[in-house]
Short mmCIF file of C-alpha atoms (C1' of nucleotides) in Angstrom, two decimals:
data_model
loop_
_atom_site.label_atom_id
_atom_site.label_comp_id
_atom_site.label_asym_id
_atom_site.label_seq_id
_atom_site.Cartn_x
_atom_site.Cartn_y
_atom_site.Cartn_z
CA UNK A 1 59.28 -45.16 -17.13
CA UNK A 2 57.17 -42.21 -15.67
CA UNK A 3 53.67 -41.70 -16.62
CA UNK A 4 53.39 -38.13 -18.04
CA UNK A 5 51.35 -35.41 -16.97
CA UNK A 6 50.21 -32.26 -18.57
CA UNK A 7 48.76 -28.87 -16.41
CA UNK A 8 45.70 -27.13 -17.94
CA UNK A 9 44.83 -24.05 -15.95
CA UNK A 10 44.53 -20.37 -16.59
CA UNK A 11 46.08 -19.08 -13.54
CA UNK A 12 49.85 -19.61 -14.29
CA UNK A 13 51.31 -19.56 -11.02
CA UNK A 14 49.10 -22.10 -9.95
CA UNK A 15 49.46 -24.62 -13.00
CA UNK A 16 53.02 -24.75 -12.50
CA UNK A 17 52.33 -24.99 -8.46
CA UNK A 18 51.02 -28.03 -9.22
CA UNK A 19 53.65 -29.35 -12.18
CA UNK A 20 56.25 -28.65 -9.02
CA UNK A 21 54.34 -31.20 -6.63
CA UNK A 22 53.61 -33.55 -9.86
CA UNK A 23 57.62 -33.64 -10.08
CA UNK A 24 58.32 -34.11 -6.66
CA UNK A 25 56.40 -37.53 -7.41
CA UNK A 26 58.76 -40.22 -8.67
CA UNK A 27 56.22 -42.16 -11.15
CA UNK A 28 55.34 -38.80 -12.48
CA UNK A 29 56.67 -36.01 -15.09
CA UNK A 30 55.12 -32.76 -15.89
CA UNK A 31 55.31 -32.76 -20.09
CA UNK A 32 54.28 -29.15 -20.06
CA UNK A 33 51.48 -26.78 -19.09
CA UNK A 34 48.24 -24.92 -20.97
CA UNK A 35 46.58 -21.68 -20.24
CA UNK A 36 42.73 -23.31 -21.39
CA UNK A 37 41.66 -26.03 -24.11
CA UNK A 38 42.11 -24.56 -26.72
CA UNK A 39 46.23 -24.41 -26.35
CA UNK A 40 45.56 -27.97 -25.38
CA UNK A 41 44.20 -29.20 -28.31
CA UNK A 42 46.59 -27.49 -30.70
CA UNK A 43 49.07 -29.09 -28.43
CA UNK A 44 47.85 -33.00 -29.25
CA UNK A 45 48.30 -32.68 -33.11
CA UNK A 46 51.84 -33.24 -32.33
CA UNK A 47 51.63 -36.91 -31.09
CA UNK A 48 54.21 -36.57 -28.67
CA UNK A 49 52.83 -34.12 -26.52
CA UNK A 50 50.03 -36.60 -25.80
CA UNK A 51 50.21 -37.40 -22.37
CA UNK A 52 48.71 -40.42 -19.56
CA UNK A 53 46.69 -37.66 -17.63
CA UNK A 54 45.65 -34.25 -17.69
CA UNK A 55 44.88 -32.06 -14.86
CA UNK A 56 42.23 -29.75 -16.12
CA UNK A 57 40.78 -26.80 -14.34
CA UNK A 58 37.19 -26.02 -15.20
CA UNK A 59 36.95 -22.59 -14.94
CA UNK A 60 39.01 -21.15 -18.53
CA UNK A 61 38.41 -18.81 -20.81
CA UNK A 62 38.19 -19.67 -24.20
CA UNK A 63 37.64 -23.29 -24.31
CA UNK A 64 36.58 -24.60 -20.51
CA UNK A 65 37.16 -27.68 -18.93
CA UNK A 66 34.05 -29.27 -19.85
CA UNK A 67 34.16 -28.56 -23.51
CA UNK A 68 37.79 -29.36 -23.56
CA UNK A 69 37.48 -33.02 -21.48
CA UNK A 70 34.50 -34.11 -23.60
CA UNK A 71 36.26 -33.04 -27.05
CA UNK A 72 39.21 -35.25 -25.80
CA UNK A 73 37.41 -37.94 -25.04
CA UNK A 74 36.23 -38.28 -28.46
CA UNK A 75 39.54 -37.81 -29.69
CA UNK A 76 41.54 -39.08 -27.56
CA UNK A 77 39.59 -41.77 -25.30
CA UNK A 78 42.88 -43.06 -23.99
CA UNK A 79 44.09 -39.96 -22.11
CA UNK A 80 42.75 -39.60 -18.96
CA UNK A 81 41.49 -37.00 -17.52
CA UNK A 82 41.77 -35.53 -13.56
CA UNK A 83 39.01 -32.41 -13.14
CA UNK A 84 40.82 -29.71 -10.75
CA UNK A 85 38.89 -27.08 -9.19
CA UNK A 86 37.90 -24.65 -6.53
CA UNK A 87 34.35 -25.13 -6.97
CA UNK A 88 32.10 -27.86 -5.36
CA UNK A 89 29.14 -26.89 -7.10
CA UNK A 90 27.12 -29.93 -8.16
CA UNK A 91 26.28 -29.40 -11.42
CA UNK A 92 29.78 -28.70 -12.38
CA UNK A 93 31.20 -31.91 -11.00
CA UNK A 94 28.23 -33.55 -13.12
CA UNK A 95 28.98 -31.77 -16.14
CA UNK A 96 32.89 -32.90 -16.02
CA UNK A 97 32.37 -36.52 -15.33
CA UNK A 98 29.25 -36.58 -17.82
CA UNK A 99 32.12 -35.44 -20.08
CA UNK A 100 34.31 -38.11 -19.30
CA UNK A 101 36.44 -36.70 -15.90
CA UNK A 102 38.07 -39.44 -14.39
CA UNK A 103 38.13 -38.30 -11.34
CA UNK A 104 37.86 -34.29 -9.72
CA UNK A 105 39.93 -32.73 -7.50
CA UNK A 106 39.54 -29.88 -5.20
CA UNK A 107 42.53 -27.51 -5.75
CA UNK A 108 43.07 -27.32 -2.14
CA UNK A 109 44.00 -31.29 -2.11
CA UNK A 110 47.09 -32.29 -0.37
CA UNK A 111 49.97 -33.32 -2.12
CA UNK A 112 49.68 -37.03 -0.49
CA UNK A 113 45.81 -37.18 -2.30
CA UNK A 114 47.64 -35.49 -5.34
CA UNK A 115 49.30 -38.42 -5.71
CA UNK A 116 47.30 -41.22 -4.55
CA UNK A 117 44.72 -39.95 -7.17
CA UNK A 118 47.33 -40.06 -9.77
CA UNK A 119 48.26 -43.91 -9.35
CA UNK A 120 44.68 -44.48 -8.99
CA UNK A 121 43.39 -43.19 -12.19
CA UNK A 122 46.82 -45.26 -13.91
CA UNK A 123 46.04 -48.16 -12.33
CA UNK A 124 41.79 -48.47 -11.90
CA UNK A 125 41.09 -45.61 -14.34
CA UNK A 126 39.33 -43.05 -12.33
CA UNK A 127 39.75 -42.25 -8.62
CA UNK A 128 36.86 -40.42 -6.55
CA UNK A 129 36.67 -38.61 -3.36
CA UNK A 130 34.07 -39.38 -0.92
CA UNK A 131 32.36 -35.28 -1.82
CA UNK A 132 32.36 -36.75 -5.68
CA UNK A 133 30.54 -40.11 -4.74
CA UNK A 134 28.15 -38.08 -2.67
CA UNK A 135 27.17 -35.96 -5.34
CA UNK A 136 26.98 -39.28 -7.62
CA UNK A 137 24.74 -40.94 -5.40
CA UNK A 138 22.33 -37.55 -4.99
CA UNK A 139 22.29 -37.61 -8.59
CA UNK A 140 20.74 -40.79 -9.14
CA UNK A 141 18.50 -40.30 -6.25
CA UNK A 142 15.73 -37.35 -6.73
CA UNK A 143 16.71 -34.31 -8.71
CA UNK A 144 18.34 -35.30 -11.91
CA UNK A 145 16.24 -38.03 -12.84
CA UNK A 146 13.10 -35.82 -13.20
CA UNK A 147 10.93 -38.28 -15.07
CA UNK A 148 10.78 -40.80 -12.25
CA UNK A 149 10.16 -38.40 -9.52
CA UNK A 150 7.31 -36.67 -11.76
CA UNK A 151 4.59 -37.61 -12.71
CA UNK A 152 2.73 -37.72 -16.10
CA UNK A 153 -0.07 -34.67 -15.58
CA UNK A 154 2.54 -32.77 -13.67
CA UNK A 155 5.17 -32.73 -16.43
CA UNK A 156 2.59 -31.03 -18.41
CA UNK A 157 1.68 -28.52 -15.99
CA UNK A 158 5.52 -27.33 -16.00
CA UNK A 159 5.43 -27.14 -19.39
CA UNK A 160 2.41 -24.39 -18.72
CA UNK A 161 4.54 -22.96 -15.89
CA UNK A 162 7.15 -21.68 -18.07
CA UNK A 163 4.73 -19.69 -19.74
CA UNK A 164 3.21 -16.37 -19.05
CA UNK A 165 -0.17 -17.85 -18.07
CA UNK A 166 -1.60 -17.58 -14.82
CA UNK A 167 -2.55 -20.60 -12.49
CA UNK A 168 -6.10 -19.70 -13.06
CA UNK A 169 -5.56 -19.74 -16.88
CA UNK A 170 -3.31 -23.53 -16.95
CA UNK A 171 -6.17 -24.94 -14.77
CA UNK A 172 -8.11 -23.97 -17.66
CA UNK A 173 -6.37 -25.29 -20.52
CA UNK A 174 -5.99 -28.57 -18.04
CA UNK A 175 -9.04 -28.68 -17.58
CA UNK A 176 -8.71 -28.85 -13.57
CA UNK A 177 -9.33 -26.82 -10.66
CA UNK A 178 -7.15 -24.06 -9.78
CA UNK A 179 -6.74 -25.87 -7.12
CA UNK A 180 -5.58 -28.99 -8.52
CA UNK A 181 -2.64 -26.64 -9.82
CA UNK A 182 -1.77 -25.75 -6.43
CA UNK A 183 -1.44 -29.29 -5.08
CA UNK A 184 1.02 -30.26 -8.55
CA UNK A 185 2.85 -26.82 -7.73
CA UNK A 186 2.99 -27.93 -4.05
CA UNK A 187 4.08 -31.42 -4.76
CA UNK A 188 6.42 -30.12 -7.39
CA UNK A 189 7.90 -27.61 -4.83
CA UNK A 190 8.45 -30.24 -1.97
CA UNK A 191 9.94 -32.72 -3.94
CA UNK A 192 12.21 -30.62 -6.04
CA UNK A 193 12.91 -28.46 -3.18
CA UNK A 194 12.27 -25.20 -4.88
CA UNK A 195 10.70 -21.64 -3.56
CA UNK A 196 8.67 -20.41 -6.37
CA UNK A 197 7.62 -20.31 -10.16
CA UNK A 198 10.60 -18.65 -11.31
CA UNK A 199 12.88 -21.79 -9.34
CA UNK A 200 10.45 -24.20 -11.67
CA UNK A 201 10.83 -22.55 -14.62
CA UNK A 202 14.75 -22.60 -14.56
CA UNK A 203 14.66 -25.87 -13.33
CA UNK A 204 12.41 -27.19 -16.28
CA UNK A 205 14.85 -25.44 -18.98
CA UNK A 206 18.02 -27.28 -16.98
CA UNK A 207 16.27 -30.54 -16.97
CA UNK A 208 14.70 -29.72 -20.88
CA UNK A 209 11.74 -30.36 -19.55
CA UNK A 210 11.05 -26.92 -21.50
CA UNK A 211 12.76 -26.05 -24.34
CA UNK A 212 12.03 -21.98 -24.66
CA UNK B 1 12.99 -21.22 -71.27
CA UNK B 2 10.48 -22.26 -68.28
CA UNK B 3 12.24 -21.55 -64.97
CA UNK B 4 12.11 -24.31 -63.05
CA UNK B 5 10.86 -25.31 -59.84
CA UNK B 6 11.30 -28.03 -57.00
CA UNK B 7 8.87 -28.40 -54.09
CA UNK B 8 9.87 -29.81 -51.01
CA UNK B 9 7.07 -30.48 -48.25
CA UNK B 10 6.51 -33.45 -46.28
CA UNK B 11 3.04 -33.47 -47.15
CA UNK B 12 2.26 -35.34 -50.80
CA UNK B 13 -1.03 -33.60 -51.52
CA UNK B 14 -0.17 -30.62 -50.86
CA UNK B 15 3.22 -30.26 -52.46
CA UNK B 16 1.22 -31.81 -55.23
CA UNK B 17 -1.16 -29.25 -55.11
CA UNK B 18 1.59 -26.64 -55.42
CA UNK B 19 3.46 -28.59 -58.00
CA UNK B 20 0.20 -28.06 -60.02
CA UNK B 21 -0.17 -24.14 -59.45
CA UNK B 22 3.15 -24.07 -61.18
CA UNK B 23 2.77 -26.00 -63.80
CA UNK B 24 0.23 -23.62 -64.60
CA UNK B 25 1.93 -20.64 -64.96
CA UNK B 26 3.75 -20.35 -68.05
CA UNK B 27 7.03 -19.34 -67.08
CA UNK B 28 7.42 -22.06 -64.75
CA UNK B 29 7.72 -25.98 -64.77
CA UNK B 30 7.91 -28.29 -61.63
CA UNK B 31 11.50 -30.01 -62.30
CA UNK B 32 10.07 -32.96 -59.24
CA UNK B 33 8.90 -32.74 -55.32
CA UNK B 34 10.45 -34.29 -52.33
CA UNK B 35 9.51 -35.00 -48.97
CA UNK B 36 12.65 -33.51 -46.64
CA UNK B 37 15.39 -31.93 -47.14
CA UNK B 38 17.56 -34.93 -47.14
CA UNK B 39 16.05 -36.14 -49.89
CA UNK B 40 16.38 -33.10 -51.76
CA UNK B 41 19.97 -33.02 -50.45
CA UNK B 42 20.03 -36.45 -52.26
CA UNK B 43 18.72 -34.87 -55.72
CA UNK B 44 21.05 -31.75 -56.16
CA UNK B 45 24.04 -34.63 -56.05
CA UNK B 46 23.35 -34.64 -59.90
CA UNK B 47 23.46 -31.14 -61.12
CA UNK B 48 20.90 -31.77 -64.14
CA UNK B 49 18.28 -31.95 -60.54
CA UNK B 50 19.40 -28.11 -59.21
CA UNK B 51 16.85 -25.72 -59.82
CA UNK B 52 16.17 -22.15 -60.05
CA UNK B 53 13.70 -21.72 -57.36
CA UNK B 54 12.87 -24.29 -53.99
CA UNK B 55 9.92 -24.07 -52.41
CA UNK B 56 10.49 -24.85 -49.49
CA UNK B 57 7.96 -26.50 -46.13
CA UNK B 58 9.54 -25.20 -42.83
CA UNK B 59 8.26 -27.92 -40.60
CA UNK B 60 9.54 -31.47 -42.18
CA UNK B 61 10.99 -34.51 -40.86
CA UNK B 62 14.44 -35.69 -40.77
CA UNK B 63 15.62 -32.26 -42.03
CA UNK B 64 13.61 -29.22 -41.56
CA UNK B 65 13.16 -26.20 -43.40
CA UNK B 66 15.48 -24.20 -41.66
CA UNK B 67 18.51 -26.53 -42.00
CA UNK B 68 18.35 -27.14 -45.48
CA UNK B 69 18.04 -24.15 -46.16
CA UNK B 70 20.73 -23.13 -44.69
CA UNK B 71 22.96 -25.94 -45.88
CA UNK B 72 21.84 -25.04 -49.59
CA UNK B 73 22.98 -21.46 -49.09
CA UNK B 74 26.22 -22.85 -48.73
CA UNK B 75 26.64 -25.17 -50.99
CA UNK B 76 24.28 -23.91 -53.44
CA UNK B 77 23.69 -19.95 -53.14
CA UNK B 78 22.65 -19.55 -56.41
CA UNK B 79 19.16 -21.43 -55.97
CA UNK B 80 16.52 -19.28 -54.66
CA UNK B 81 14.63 -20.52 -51.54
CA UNK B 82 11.00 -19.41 -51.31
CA UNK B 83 9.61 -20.94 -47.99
CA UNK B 84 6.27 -22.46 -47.47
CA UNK B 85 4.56 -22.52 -44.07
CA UNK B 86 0.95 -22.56 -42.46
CA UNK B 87 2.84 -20.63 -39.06
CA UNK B 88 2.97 -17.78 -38.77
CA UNK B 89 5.59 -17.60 -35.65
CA UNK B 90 7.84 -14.64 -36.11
CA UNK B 91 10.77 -16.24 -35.07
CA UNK B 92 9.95 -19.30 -37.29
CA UNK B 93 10.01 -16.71 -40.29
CA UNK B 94 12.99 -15.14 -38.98
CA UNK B 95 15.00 -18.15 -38.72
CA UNK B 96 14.20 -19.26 -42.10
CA UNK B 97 14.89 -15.56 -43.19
CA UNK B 98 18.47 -15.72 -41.41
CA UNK B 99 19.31 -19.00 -43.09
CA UNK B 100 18.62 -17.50 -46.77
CA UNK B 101 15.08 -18.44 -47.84
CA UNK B 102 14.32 -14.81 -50.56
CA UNK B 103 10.89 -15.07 -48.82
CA UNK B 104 8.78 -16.66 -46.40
CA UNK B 105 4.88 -17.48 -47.92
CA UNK B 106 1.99 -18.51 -45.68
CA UNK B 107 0.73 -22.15 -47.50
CA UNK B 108 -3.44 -20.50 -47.96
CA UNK B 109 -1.21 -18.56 -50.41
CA UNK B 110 -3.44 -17.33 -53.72
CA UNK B 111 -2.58 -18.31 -56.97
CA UNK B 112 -2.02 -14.74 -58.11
CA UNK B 113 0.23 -14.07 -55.49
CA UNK B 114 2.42 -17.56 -55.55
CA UNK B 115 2.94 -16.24 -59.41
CA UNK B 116 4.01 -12.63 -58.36
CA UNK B 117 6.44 -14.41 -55.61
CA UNK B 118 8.17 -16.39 -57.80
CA UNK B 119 8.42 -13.54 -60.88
CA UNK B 120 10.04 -11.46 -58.11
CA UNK B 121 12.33 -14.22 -56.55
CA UNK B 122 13.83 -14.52 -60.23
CA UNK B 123 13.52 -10.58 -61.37
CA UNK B 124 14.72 -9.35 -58.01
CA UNK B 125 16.37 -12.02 -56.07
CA UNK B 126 13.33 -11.61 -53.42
CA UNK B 127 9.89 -11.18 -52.35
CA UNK B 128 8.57 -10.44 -49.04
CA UNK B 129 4.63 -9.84 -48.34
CA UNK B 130 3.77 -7.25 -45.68
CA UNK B 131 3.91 -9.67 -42.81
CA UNK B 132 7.37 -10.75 -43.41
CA UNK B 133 8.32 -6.72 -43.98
CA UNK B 134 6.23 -6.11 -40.27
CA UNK B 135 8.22 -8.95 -38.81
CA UNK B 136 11.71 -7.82 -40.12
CA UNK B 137 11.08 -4.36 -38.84
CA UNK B 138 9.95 -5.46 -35.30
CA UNK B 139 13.09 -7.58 -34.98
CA UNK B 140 15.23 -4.77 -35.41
CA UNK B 141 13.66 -2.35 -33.60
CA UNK B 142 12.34 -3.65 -30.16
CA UNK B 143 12.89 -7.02 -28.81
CA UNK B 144 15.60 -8.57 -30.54
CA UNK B 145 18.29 -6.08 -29.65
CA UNK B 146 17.83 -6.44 -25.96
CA UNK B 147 21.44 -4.53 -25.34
CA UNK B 148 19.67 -1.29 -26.96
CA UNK B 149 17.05 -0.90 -25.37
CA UNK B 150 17.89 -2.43 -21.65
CA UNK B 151 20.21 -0.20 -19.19
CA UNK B 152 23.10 -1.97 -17.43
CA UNK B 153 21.39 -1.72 -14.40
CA UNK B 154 18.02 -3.66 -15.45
CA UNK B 155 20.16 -6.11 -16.84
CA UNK B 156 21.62 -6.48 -13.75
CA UNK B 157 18.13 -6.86 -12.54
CA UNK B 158 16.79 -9.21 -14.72
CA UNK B 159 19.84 -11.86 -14.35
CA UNK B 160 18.85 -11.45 -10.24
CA UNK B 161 15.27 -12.26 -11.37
CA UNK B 162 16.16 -15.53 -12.83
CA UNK B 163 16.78 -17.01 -9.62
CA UNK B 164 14.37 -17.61 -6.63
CA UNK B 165 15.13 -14.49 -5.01
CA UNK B 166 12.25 -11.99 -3.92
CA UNK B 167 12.42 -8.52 -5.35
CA UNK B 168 12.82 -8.01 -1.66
CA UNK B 169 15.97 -10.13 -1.58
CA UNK B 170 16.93 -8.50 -5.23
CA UNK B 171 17.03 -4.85 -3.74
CA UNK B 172 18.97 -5.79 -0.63
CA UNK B 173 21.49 -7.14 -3.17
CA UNK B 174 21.42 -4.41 -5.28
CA UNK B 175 20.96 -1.98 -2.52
CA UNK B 176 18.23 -0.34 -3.71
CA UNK B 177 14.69 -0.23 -2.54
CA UNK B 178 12.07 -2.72 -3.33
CA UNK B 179 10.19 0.29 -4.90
CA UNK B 180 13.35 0.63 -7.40
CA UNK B 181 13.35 -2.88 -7.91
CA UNK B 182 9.65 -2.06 -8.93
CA UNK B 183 10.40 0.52 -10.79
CA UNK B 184 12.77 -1.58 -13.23
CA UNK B 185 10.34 -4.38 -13.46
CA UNK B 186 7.57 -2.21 -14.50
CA UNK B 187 10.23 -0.43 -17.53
CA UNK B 188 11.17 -3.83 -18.44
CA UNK B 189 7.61 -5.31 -18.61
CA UNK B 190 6.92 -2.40 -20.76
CA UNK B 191 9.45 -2.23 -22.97
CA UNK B 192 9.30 -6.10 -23.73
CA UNK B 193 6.12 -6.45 -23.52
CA UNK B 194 5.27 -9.06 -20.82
CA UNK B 195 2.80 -9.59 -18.59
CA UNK B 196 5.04 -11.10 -15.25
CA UNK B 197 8.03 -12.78 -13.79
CA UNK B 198 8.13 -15.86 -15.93
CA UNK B 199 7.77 -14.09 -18.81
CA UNK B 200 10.95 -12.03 -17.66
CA UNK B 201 13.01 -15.34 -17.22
CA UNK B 202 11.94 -17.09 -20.34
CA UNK B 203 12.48 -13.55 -22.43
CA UNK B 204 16.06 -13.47 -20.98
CA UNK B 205 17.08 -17.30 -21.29
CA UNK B 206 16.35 -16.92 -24.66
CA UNK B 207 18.25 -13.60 -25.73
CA UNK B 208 21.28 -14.96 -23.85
CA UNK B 209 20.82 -12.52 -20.96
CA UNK B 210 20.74 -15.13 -18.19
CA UNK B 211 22.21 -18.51 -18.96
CA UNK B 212 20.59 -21.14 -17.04
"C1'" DA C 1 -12.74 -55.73 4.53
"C1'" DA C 2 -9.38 -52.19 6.44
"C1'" DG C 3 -5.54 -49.50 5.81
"C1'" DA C 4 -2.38 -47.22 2.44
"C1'" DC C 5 -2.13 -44.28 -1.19
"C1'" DA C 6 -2.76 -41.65 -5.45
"C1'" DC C 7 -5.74 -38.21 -7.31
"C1'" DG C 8 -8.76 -34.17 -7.75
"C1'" DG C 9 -10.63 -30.61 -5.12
"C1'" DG C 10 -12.07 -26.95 -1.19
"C1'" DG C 11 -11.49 -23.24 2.81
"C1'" DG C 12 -9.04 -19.64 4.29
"C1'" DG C 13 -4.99 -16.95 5.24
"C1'" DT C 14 -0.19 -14.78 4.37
"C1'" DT C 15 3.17 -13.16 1.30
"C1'" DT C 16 4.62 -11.58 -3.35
"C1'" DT C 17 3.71 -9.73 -7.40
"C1'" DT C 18 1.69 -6.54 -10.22
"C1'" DC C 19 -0.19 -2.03 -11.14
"C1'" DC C 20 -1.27 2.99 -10.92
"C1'" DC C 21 -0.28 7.00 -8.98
"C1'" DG C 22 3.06 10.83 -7.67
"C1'" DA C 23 7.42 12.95 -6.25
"C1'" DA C 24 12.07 14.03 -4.33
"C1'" DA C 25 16.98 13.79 -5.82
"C1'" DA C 26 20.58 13.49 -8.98
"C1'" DC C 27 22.11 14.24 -13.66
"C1'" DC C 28 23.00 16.58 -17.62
"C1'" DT C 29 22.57 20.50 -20.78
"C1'" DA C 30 21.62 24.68 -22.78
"C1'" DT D 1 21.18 28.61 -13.27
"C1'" DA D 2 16.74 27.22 -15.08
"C1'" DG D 3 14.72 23.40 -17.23
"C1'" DG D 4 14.43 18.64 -18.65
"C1'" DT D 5 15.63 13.80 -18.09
"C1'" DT D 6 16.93 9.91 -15.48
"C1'" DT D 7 17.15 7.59 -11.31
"C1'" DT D 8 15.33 6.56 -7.12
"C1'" DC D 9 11.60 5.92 -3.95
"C1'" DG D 10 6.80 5.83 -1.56
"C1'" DG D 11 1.48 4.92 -0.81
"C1'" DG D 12 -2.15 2.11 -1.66
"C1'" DA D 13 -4.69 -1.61 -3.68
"C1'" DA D 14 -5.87 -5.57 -6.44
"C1'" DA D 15 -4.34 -9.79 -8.26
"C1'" DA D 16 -1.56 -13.72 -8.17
"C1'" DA D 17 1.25 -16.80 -5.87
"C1'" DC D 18 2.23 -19.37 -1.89
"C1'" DC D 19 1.05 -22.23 2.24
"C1'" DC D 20 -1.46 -25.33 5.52
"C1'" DC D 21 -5.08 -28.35 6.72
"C1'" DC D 22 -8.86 -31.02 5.23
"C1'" DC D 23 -12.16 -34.22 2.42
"C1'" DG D 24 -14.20 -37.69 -0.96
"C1'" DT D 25 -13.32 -41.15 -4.34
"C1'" DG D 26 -11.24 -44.60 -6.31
"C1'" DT D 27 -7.42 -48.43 -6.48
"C1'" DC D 28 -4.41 -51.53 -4.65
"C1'" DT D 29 -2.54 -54.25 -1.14
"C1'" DT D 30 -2.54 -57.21 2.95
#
DNA sequence: AAGACACGGGGGGTTTTTCCCGAAAACCTA
DNA sequence: TAGGTTTTCGGGAAAAACCCCCCGTGTCTT
């Protein structure tokens, strides 16, 4: 029997772009297609139109991939799910396999990868391209893991950063020499690779280092 | 009949301590105290415990203030919340404000005054001293409507300035001249109040005006 | 004991940011 | 069209942020 599929992407033509290659496939059957989560979900409460995999764009209005992939895999742990985008950012790719992403596609794949990813993720459970293991790897290397690359004392003088205070005025309430401040901010800078306060503070809220 | 009373504060003495103001008013009687709002959750399960007044500690354990408030609103919305704090953080008091609570006391609260509170909270429905009243008015009429009082175009602006651009690299975007860029930062910093960049990106992460 | 290294701190210079001023130019609006 | 407001821009200067190179003191390792 053929494993079924199910499209989830807000640009129609190119949801059913895709269903048309998914068909061409002989193990594979389109069940139908979504315009974002949302449809998705309303979708599963009928038991039948639970499929093997979903392709799921990130980018949706309404409810987007992320949301959609991580309420499913509370729901619905045994449907996987493929991430399909046009974006390599980073973060994004993160986000979806932090949410339970099985594997994540650029759109421009080739039908040949289309499929080989498919019977992958039936028959291992996730399949990942060499970008997606790269970003994996980087990920568990310097930036994400914040609290091994920083120390103690300079966690603390983030948490000033993100504040309207004045180098001069956190050396004070650290107890340190202004100067002392500009080696953490230096160290900070170098090994977060950033190019000034502002870069720190948004990094600190991403990495809820600072709540504000 | 006494009205009756339940205090809810993490801290024993001093809900004690309140518990015995009360008791020494005449029209009022301390029904019991609890130490979170979990526990008071616990109490209304058996309706002979539901009050006519809570007064309620903003900064607990397990459940705060804030959220049981807001939770006995719902299930409860006849019981008058009357919150209890030693901060005075305006957002703090509007939060609790939002969520229900009839009025929002600071804890070095006279004996005279805790009295008046309470007559009002039952005669009324509410009592606010002149802090609250200064608070409520400032939310409405400066900060907390950024949309108001910021033009498209410094919006614009400030969602550039949450990034590690220079204002240099900001006007070129914008094509505008630094001294325009300027010129909006300086409005802004006015109008909210701030005293430099970081200030800028915390004050828009926070009214939803950049989402980092 | 000598090198490696983490930590706190200093000198001095460039770039950005912040601030205070004023003023064309464009835009309503009466 | 005159008059006011908003938008845009500029000069100049002080403060803050940013950058590079260096030093002493411990601590730990080899």
């Amino acid at each position: 029997m053929k494993h079924s599929i199910v499209v989830v992407d807000d640009h129609v033509l190119l949801s059913q772009a895709i269903g048309g290659l998914v068909e061409g496939f002989e193990q594979f059957t389109v069940l139908y297609t979504c315009k974002h989560g949302q449809e998705l979900l309303e979708k599963f409460k009928n038991p039948k139109n639970i499929p093997d995999i979903v392709l799921m764009d990130v980018n949706m209005p309404i409810l987007n991939g992320i949301e959609t992939t991580a309420q499913l895999q509370e729901k619905y742990p045994d449907v996987k799910v493929l991430a399909l985008s046009i974006e390599e950012d980073e973060t994004l790719i993160l986000k979806m396999l932090r949410a339970g992403a099985k594997g994540y596609l650029m759109k421009d794949v080739k039908k040949s990868e289309l499929q080989t990813a498919l019977m992958e993720v039936i028959e291992k459970g996730f399949h990942h391209t060499n970008t997606v293991t790269k970003v994996l790897v980087d990920s568990l290397s310097e930036k994400n893991n914040p609290n091994s690359v920083l120390k103690e004392r300079e966690l603390e003088f983030i948490k000033h950063a993100c504040t309207e205070k004045t180098y001069r005025e956190i050396a004070d309430e650290m107890c340190l020499s202004p100067k002392t401040i500009e080696g953490y901010r230096n160290a900070i800078f170098e090994k977060l690779n950033l190019r000034n306060r502002t870069g720190l503070v948004i990094y600190a809220i991403r990495n809820k280092i600072f709540v504000p």
